[in-house]
Short mmCIF file of N, CA, C and O in Angstrom, two decimals:
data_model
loop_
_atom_site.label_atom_id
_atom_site.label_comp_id
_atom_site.label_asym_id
_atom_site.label_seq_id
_atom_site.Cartn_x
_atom_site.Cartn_y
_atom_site.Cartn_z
N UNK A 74 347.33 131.72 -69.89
CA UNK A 74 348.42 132.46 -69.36
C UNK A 74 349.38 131.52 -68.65
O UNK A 74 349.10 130.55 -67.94
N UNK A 75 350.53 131.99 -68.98
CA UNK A 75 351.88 131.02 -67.85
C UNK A 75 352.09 131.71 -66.54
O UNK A 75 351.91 132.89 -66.22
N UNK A 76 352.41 130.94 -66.05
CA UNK A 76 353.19 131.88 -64.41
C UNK A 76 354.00 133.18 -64.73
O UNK A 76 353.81 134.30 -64.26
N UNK A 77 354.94 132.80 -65.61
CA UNK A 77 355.57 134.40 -65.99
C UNK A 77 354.91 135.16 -66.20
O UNK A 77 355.04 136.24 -65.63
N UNK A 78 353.80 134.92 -67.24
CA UNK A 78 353.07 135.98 -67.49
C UNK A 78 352.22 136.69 -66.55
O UNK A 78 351.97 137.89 -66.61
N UNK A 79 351.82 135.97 -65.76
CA UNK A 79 351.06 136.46 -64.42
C UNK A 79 351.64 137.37 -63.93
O UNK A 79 352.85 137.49 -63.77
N UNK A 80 350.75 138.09 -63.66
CA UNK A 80 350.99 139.39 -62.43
C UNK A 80 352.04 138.87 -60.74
O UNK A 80 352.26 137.66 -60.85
N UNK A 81 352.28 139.07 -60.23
CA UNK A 81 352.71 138.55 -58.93
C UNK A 81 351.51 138.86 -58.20
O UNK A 81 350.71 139.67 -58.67
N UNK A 82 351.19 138.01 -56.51
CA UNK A 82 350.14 138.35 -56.16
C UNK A 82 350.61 139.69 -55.02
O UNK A 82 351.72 139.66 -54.48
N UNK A 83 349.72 140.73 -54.80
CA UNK A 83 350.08 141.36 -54.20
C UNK A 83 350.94 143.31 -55.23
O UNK A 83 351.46 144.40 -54.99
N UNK A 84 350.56 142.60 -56.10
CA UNK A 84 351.06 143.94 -57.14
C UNK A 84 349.88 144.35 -57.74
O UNK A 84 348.86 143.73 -58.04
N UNK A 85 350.24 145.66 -57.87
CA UNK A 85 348.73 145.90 -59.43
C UNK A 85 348.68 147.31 -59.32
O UNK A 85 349.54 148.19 -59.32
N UNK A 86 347.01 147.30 -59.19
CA UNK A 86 346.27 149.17 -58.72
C UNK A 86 346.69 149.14 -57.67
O UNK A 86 347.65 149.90 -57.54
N UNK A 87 346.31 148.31 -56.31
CA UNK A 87 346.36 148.06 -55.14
C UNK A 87 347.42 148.71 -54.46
O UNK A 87 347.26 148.95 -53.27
N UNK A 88 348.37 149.00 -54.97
CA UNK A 88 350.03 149.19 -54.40
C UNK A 88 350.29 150.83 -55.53
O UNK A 88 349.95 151.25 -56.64
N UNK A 89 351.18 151.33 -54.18
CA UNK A 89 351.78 152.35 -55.22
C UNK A 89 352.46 152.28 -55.50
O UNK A 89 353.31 152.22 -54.61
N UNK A 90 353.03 152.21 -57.01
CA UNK A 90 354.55 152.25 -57.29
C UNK A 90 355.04 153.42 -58.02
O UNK A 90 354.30 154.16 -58.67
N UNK A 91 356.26 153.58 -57.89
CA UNK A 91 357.10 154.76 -58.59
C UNK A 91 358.00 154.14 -59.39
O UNK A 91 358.62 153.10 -59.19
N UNK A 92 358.00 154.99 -60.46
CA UNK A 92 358.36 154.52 -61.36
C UNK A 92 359.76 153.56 -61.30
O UNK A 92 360.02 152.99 -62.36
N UNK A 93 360.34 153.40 -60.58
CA UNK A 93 361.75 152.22 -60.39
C UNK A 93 360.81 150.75 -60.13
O UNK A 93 361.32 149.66 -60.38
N UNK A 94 359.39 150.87 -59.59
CA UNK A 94 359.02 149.82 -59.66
C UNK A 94 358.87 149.00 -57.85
O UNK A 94 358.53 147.85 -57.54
N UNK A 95 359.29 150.23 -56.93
CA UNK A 95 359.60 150.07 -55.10
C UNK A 95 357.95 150.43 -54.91
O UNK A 95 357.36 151.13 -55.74
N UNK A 96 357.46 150.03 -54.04
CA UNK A 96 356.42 150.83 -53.60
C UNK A 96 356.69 151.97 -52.50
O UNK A 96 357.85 152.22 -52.15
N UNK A 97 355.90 152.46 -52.12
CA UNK A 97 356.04 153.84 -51.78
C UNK A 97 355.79 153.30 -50.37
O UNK A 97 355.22 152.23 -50.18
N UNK A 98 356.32 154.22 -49.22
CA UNK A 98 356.27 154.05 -47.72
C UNK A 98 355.41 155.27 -47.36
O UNK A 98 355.36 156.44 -47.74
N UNK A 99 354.64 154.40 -46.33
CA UNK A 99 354.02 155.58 -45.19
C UNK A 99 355.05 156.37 -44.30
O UNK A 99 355.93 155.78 -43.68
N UNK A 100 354.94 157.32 -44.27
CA UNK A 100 356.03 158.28 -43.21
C UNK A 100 355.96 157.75 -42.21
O UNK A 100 354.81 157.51 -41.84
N UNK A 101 357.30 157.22 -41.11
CA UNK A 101 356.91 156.64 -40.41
C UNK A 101 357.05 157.83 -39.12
O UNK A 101 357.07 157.41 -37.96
N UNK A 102 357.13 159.28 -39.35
CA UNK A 102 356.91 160.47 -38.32
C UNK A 102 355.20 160.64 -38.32
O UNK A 102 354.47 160.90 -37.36
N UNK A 103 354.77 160.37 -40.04
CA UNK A 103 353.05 160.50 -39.99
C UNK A 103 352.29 159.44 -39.09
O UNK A 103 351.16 159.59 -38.63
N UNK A 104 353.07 158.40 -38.93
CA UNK A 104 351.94 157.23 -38.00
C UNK A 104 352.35 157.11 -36.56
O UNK A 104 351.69 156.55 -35.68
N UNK A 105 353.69 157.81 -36.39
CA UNK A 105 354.16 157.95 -34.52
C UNK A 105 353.15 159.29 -34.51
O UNK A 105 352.59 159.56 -33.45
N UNK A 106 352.87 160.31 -35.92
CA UNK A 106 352.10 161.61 -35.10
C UNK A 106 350.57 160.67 -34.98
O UNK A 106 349.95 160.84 -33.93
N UNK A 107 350.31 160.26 -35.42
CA UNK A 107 349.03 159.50 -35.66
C UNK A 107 348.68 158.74 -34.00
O UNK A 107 347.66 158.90 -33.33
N UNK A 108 349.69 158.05 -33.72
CA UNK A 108 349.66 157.08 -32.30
C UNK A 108 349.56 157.97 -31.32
O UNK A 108 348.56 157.98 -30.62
N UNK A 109 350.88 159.10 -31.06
CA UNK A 109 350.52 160.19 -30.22
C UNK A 109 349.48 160.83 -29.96
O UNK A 109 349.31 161.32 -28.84
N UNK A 110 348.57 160.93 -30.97
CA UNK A 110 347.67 161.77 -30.90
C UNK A 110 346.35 161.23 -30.52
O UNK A 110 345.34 161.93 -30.49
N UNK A 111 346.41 159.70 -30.18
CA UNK A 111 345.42 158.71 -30.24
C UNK A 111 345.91 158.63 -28.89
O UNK A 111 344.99 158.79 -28.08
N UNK A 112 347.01 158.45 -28.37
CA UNK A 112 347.35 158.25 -27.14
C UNK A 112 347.03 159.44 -25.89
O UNK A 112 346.69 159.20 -24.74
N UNK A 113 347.33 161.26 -26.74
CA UNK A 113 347.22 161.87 -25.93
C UNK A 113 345.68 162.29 -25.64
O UNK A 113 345.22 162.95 -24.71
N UNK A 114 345.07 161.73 -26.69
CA UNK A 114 343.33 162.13 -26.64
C UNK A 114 342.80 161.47 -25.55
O UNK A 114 342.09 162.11 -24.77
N UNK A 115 343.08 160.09 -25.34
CA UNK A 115 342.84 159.06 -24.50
C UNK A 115 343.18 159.87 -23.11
O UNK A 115 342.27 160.27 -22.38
N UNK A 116 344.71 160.10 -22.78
CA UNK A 116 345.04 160.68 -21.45
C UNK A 116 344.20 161.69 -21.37
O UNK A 116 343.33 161.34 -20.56
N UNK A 117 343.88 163.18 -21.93
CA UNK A 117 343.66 163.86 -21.45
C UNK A 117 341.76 163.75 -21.27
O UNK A 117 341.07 164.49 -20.57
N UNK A 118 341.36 162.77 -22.02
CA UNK A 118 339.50 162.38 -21.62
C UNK A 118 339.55 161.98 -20.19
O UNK A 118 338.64 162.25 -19.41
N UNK A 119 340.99 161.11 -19.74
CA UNK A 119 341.03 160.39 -18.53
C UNK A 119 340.25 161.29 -17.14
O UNK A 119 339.38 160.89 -16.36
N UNK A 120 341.13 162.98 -17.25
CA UNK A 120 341.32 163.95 -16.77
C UNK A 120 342.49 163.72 -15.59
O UNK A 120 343.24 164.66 -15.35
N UNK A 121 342.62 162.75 -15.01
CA UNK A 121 343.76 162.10 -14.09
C UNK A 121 345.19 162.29 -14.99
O UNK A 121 346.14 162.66 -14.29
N UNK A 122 345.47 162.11 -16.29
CA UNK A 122 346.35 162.04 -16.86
C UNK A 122 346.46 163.40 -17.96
O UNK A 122 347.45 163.65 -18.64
N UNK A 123 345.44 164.05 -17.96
CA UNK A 123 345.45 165.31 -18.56
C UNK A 123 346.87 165.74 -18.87
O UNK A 123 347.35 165.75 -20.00
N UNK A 124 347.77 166.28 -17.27
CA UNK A 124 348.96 166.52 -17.61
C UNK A 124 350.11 165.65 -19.02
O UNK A 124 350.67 166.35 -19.87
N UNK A 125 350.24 164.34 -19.00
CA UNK A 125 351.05 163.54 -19.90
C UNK A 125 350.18 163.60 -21.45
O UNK A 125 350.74 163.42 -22.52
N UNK A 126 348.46 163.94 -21.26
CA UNK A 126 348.28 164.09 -22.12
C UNK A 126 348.48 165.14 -23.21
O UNK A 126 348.24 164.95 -24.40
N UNK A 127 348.94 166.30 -22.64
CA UNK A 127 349.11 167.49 -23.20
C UNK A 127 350.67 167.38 -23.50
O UNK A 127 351.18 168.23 -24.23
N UNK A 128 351.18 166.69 -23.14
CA UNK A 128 352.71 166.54 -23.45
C UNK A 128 353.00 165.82 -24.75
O UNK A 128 353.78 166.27 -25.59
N UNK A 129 352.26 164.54 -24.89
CA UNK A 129 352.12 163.92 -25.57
C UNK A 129 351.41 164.60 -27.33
O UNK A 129 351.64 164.46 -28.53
N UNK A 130 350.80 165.09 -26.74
CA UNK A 130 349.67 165.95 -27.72
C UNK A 130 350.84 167.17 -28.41
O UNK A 130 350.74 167.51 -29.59
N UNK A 131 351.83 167.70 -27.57
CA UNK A 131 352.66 168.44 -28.19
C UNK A 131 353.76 167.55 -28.91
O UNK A 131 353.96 167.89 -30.08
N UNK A 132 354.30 166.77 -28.56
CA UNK A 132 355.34 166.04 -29.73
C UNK A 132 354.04 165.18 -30.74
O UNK A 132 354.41 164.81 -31.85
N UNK A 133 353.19 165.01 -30.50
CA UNK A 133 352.65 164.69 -31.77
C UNK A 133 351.97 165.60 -32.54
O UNK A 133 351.94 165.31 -33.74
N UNK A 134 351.39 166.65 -32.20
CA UNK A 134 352.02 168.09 -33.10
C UNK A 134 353.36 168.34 -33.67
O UNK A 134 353.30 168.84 -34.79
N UNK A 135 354.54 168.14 -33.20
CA UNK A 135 355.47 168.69 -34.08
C UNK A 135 355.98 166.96 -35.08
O UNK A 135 356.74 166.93 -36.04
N UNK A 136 355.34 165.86 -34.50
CA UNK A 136 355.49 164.93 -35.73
C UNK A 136 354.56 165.11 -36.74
O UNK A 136 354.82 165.04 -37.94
N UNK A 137 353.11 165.41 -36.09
CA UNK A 137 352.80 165.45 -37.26
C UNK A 137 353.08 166.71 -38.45
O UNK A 137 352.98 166.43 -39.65
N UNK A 138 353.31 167.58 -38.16
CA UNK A 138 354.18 168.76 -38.56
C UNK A 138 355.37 167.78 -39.97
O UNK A 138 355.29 167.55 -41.18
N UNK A 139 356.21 167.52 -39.01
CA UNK A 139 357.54 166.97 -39.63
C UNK A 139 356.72 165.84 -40.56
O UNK A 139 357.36 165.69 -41.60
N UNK A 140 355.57 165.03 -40.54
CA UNK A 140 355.06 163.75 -40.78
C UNK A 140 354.43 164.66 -42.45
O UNK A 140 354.46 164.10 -43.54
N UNK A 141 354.03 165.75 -42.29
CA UNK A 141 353.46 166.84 -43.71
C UNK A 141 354.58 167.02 -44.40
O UNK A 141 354.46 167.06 -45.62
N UNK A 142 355.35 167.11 -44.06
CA UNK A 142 357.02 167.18 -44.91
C UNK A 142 357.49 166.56 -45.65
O UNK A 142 357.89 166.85 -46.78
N UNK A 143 357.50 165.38 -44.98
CA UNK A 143 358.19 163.72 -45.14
C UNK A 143 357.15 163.27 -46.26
O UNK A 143 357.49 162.38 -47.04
N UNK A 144 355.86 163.87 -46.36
CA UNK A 144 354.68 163.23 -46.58
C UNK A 144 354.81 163.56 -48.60
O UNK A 144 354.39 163.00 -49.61
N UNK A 145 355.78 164.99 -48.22
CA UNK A 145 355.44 165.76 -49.66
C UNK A 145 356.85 165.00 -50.79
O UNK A 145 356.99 165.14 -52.01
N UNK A 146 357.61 164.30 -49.91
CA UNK A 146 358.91 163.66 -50.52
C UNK A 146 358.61 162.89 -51.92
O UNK A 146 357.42 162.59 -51.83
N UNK A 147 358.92 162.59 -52.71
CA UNK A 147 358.54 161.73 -53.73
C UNK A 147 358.78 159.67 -53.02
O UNK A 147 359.90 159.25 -52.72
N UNK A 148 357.76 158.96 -52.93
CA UNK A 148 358.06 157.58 -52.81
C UNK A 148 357.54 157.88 -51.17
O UNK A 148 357.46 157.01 -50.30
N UNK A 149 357.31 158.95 -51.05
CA UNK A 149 356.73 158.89 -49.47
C UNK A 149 355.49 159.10 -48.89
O UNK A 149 355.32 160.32 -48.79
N UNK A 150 354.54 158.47 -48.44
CA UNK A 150 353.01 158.41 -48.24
C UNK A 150 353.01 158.98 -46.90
O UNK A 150 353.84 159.44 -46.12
N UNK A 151 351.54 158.75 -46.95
CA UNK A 151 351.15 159.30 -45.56
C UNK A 151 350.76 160.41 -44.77
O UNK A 151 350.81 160.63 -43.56
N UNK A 152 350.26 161.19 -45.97
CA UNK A 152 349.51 162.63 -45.92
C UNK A 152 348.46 162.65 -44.99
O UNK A 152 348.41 163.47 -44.07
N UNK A 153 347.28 161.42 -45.27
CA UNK A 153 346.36 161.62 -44.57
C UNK A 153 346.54 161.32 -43.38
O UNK A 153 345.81 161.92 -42.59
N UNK A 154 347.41 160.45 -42.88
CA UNK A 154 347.57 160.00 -41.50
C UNK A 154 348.52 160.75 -40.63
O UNK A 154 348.62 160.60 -39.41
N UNK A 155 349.30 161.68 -41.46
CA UNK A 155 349.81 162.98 -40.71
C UNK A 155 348.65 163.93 -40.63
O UNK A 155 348.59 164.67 -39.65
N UNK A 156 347.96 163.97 -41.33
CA UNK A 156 346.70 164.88 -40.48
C UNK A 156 346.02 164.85 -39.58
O UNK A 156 345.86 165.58 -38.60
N UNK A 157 345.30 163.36 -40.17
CA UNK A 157 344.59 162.78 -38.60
C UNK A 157 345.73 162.83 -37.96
O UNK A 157 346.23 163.78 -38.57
N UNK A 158 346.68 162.45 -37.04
CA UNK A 158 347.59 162.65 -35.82
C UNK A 158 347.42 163.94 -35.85
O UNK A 158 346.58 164.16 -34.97
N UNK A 159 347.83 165.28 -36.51
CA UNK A 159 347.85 166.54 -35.98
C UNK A 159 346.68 167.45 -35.55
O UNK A 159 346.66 168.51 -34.93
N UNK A 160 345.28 166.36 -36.33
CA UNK A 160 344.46 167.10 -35.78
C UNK A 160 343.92 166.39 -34.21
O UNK A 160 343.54 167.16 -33.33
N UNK A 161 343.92 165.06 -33.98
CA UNK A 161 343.93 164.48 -32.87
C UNK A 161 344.65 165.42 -31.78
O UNK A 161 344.02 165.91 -30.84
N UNK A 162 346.10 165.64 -32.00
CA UNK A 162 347.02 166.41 -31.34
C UNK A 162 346.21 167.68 -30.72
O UNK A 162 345.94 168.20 -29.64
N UNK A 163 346.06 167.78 -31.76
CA UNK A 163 345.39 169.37 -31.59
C UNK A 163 344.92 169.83 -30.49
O UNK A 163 345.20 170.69 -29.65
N UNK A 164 343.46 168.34 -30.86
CA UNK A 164 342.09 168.55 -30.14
C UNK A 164 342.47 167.81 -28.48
O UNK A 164 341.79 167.91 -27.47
N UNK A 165 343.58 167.19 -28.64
CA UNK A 165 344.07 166.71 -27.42
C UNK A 165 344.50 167.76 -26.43
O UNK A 165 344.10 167.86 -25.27
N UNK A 166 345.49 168.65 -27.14
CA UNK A 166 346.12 169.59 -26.61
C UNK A 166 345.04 171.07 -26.26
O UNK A 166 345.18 171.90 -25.36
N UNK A 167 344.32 171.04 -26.99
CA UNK A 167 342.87 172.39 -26.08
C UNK A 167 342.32 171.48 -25.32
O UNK A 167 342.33 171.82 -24.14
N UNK A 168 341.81 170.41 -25.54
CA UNK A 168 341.17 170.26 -24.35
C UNK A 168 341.91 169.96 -23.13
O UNK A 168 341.39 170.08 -22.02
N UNK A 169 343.33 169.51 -23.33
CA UNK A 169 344.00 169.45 -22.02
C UNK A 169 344.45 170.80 -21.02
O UNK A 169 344.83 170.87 -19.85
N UNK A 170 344.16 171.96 -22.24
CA UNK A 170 344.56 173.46 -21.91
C UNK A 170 343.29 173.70 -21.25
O UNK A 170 343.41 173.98 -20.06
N UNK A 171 341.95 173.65 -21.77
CA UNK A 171 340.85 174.33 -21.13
C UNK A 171 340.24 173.77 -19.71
O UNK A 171 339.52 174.41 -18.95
N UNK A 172 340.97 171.61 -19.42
CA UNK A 172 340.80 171.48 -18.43
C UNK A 172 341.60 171.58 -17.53
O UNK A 172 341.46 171.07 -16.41
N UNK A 173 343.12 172.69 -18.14
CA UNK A 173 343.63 172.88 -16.82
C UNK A 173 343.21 174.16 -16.39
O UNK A 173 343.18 174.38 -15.18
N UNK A 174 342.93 174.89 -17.06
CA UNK A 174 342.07 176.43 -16.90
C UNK A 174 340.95 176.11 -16.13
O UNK A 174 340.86 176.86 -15.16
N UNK A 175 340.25 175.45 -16.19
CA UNK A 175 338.98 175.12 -15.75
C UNK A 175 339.31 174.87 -13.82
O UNK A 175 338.68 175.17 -12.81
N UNK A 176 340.50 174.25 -14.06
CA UNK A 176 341.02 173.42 -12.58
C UNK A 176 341.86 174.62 -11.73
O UNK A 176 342.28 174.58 -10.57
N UNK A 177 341.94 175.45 -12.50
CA UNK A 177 343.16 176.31 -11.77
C UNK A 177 342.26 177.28 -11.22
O UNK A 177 342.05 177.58 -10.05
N UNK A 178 341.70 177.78 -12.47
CA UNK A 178 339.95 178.68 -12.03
C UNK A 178 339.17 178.15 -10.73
O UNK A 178 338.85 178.88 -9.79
N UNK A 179 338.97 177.04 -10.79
CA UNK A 179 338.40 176.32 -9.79
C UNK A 179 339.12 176.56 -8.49
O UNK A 179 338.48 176.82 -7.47
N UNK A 180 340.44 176.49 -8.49
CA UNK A 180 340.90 176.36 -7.31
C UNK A 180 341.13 177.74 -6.63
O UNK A 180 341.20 177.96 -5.42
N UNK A 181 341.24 178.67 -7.70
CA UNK A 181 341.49 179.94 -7.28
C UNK A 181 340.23 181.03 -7.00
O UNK A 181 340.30 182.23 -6.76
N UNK A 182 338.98 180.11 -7.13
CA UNK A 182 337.88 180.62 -6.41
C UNK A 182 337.58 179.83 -4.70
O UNK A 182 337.20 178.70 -4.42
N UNK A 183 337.99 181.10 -3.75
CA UNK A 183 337.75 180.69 -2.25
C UNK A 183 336.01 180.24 -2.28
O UNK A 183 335.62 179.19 -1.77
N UNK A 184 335.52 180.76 -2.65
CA UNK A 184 333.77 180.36 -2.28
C UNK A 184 333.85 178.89 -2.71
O UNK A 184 333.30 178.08 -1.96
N UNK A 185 334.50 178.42 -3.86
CA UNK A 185 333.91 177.28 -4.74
C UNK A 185 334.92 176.21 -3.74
O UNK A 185 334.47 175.07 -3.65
N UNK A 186 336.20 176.46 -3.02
CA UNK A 186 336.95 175.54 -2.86
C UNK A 186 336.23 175.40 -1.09
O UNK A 186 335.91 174.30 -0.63
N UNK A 187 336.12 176.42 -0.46
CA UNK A 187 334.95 176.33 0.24
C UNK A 187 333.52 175.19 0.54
O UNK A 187 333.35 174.48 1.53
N UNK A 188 332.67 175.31 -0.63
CA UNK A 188 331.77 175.08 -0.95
C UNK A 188 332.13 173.27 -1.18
O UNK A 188 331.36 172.33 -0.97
N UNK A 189 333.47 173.22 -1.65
CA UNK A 189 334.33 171.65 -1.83
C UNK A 189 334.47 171.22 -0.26
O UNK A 189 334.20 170.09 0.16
N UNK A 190 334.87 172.18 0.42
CA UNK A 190 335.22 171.48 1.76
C UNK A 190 334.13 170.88 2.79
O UNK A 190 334.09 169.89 3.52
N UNK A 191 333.44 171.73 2.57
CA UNK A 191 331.75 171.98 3.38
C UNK A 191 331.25 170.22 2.77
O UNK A 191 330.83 169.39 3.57
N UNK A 192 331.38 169.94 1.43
CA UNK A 192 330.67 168.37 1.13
C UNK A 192 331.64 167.58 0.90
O UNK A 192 331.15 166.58 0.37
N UNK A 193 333.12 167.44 1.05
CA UNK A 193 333.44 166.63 1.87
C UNK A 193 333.24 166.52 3.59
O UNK A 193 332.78 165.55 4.19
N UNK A 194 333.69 167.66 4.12
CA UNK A 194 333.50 167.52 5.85
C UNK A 194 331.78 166.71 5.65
O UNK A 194 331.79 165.55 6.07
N UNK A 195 330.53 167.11 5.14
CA UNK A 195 329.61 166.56 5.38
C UNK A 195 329.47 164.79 4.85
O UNK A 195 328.58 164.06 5.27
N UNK A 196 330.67 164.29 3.75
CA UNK A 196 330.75 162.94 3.51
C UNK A 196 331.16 162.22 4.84
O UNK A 196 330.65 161.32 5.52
N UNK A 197 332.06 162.85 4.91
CA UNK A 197 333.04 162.21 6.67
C UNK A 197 332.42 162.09 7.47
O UNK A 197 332.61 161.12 8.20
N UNK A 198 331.23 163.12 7.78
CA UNK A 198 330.24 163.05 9.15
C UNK A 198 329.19 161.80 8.76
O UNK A 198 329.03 160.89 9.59
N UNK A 199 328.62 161.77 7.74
CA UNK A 199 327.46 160.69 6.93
C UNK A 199 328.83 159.29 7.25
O UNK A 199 328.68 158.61 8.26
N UNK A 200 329.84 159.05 6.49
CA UNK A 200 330.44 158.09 7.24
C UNK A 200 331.17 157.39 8.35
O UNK A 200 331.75 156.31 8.33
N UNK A 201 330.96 158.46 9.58
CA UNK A 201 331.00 158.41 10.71
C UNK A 201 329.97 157.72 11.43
O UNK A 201 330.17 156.87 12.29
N UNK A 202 328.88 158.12 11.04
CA UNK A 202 327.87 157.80 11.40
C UNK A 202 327.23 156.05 11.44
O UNK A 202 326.09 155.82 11.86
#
Protein backbone atom coordinates (compact mmCIF):
# COMPACT_ATOMS: atom_id res chain seq x y z
CA UNK A 1 0.00 0.00 0.00
CA UNK A 2 1.12 3.82 -0.65
CA UNK A 3 0.38 6.66 1.74
CA UNK A 4 -2.52 7.71 -0.48
CA UNK A 5 -3.91 4.71 -0.29
CA UNK A 6 -3.89 4.53 3.40
CA UNK A 7 -6.62 5.32 5.51
CA UNK A 8 -5.73 8.64 7.53
CA UNK A 9 -5.00 7.89 11.16
CA UNK A 10 -7.82 8.66 13.25
CA UNK A 11 -10.72 7.80 10.58
CA UNK A 12 -12.56 4.51 10.06
CA UNK A 13 -15.44 2.56 12.33
CA UNK A 14 -14.07 4.55 15.20
CA UNK A 15 -15.58 8.00 14.13
CA UNK A 16 -18.98 8.87 12.95
CA UNK A 17 -19.38 10.18 9.77
CA UNK A 18 -22.28 11.53 7.70
CA UNK A 19 -22.41 11.19 4.66
CA UNK A 20 -20.47 14.73 3.49
CA UNK A 21 -17.71 12.93 5.17
CA UNK A 22 -17.67 15.76 8.80
CA UNK A 23 -17.91 13.77 11.79
CA UNK A 24 -20.70 14.19 13.93
CA UNK A 25 -20.62 16.47 17.30
CA UNK A 26 -21.66 15.75 20.80
CA UNK A 27 -24.43 18.31 21.83
CA UNK A 28 -22.70 20.61 23.56
CA UNK A 29 -26.32 21.44 25.84
CA UNK A 30 -26.01 17.28 26.36
CA UNK A 31 -22.48 17.57 28.20
CA UNK A 32 -23.19 21.21 30.14
CA UNK A 33 -26.60 18.91 31.16
CA UNK A 34 -24.19 16.14 31.96
CA UNK A 35 -21.61 18.57 34.19
CA UNK A 36 -24.63 20.18 35.94
CA UNK A 37 -25.90 17.28 37.00
CA UNK A 38 -22.55 15.90 38.30
CA UNK A 39 -22.08 19.17 39.92
CA UNK A 40 -25.55 19.45 41.48
CA UNK A 41 -25.39 15.75 42.87
CA UNK A 42 -22.13 16.63 44.54
CA UNK A 43 -23.76 19.98 46.25
CA UNK A 44 -26.74 18.59 47.36
CA UNK A 45 -24.78 15.05 49.12
CA UNK A 46 -22.75 18.07 50.73
CA UNK A 47 -26.18 19.00 52.55
CA UNK A 48 -24.43 22.59 53.36
CA UNK A 49 -24.91 23.37 49.68
CA UNK A 50 -28.16 21.52 49.11
CA UNK A 51 -29.72 24.93 48.31
CA UNK A 52 -27.20 25.73 44.91
CA UNK A 53 -27.58 22.18 44.48
CA UNK A 54 -31.13 22.12 43.59
CA UNK A 55 -30.65 25.12 41.43
CA UNK A 56 -28.15 23.70 39.58
CA UNK A 57 -30.03 20.36 39.25
CA UNK A 58 -32.89 22.51 37.66
CA UNK A 59 -30.97 24.16 34.68
CA UNK A 60 -29.46 20.90 34.13
CA UNK A 61 -32.85 19.46 33.75
CA UNK A 62 -33.94 21.87 31.24
CA UNK A 63 -30.35 21.28 29.34
CA UNK A 64 -30.66 18.15 29.46
CA UNK A 65 -34.21 18.45 28.08
CA UNK A 66 -32.93 20.89 25.25
CA UNK A 67 -29.53 18.38 25.10
CA UNK A 68 -32.62 15.30 23.80
CA UNK A 69 -33.48 17.70 21.02
CA UNK A 70 -30.22 18.81 19.79
CA UNK A 71 -29.42 15.10 20.27
CA UNK A 72 -32.26 14.00 17.59
CA UNK A 73 -30.67 16.66 14.83
CA UNK A 74 -28.97 14.81 12.02
CA UNK A 75 -24.73 15.14 12.51
CA UNK A 76 -25.61 15.64 16.21
CA UNK A 77 -24.58 13.13 19.07
CA UNK A 78 -25.02 12.86 22.41
CA UNK A 79 -28.15 11.06 23.36
CA UNK A 80 -26.66 9.13 25.97
CA UNK A 81 -24.96 11.85 27.78
CA UNK A 82 -28.12 13.98 27.70
CA UNK A 83 -29.61 11.32 29.72
CA UNK A 84 -27.12 10.62 32.12
CA UNK A 85 -27.14 14.62 32.95
CA UNK A 86 -31.04 14.51 33.20
CA UNK A 87 -31.17 11.68 35.15
CA UNK A 88 -28.27 12.89 37.56
CA UNK A 89 -30.45 16.21 37.55
CA UNK A 90 -33.19 14.49 38.55
CA UNK A 91 -31.86 12.47 41.35
CA UNK A 92 -30.08 15.69 42.43
CA UNK A 93 -33.11 17.67 42.46
CA UNK A 94 -35.44 14.99 44.92
CA UNK A 95 -32.99 14.56 46.97
CA UNK A 96 -32.36 18.22 47.43
CA UNK A 97 -36.38 18.50 47.76
CA UNK A 98 -36.72 15.68 50.41
CA UNK A 99 -33.69 17.21 52.37
CA UNK A 100 -35.30 20.37 52.49
CA UNK A 101 -38.62 18.77 53.68
CA UNK A 102 -36.86 16.81 56.05
CA UNK A 103 -35.18 20.29 57.51
CA UNK A 104 -38.24 22.35 57.49
CA UNK A 105 -40.21 19.32 59.20
CA UNK A 106 -37.51 19.31 61.58
CA UNK A 107 -37.66 22.71 62.44
CA UNK A 108 -41.28 23.00 62.64
CA UNK A 109 -41.44 20.32 65.29
CA UNK A 110 -41.17 22.35 68.91
CA UNK A 111 -40.36 18.96 70.85
CA UNK A 112 -37.52 18.00 68.28
CA UNK A 113 -36.02 21.69 68.13
CA UNK A 114 -36.31 21.52 71.88
CA UNK A 115 -34.79 18.27 72.31
CA UNK A 116 -31.77 20.22 69.82
CA UNK A 117 -31.43 22.85 72.41
CA UNK A 118 -31.38 20.69 75.62
CA UNK A 119 -27.85 18.84 73.77
CA UNK A 120 -26.41 21.69 72.78
CA UNK A 121 -26.98 23.74 76.27
CA UNK A 122 -25.59 20.24 77.70
CA UNK A 123 -22.30 20.48 75.06
CA UNK A 124 -21.61 24.12 76.51
CA UNK A 125 -21.90 22.95 80.14
CA UNK A 126 -19.40 19.58 79.35
CA UNK A 127 -17.17 22.45 77.78
CA UNK A 128 -17.28 24.70 80.49
CA UNK A 129 -16.24 22.42 82.58
Amino acid sequence: MTASSEPARGTGASTRAGRTGTTAKTSTAAALALVFGVAALFSVLTAILAWIGVVLAIVGVVLGIVGLKMAARPGVTGRGVAIGGLVLSVLALLLGLALGAGITTFLNDDSAVDRLQQQVDDLRDRLDN
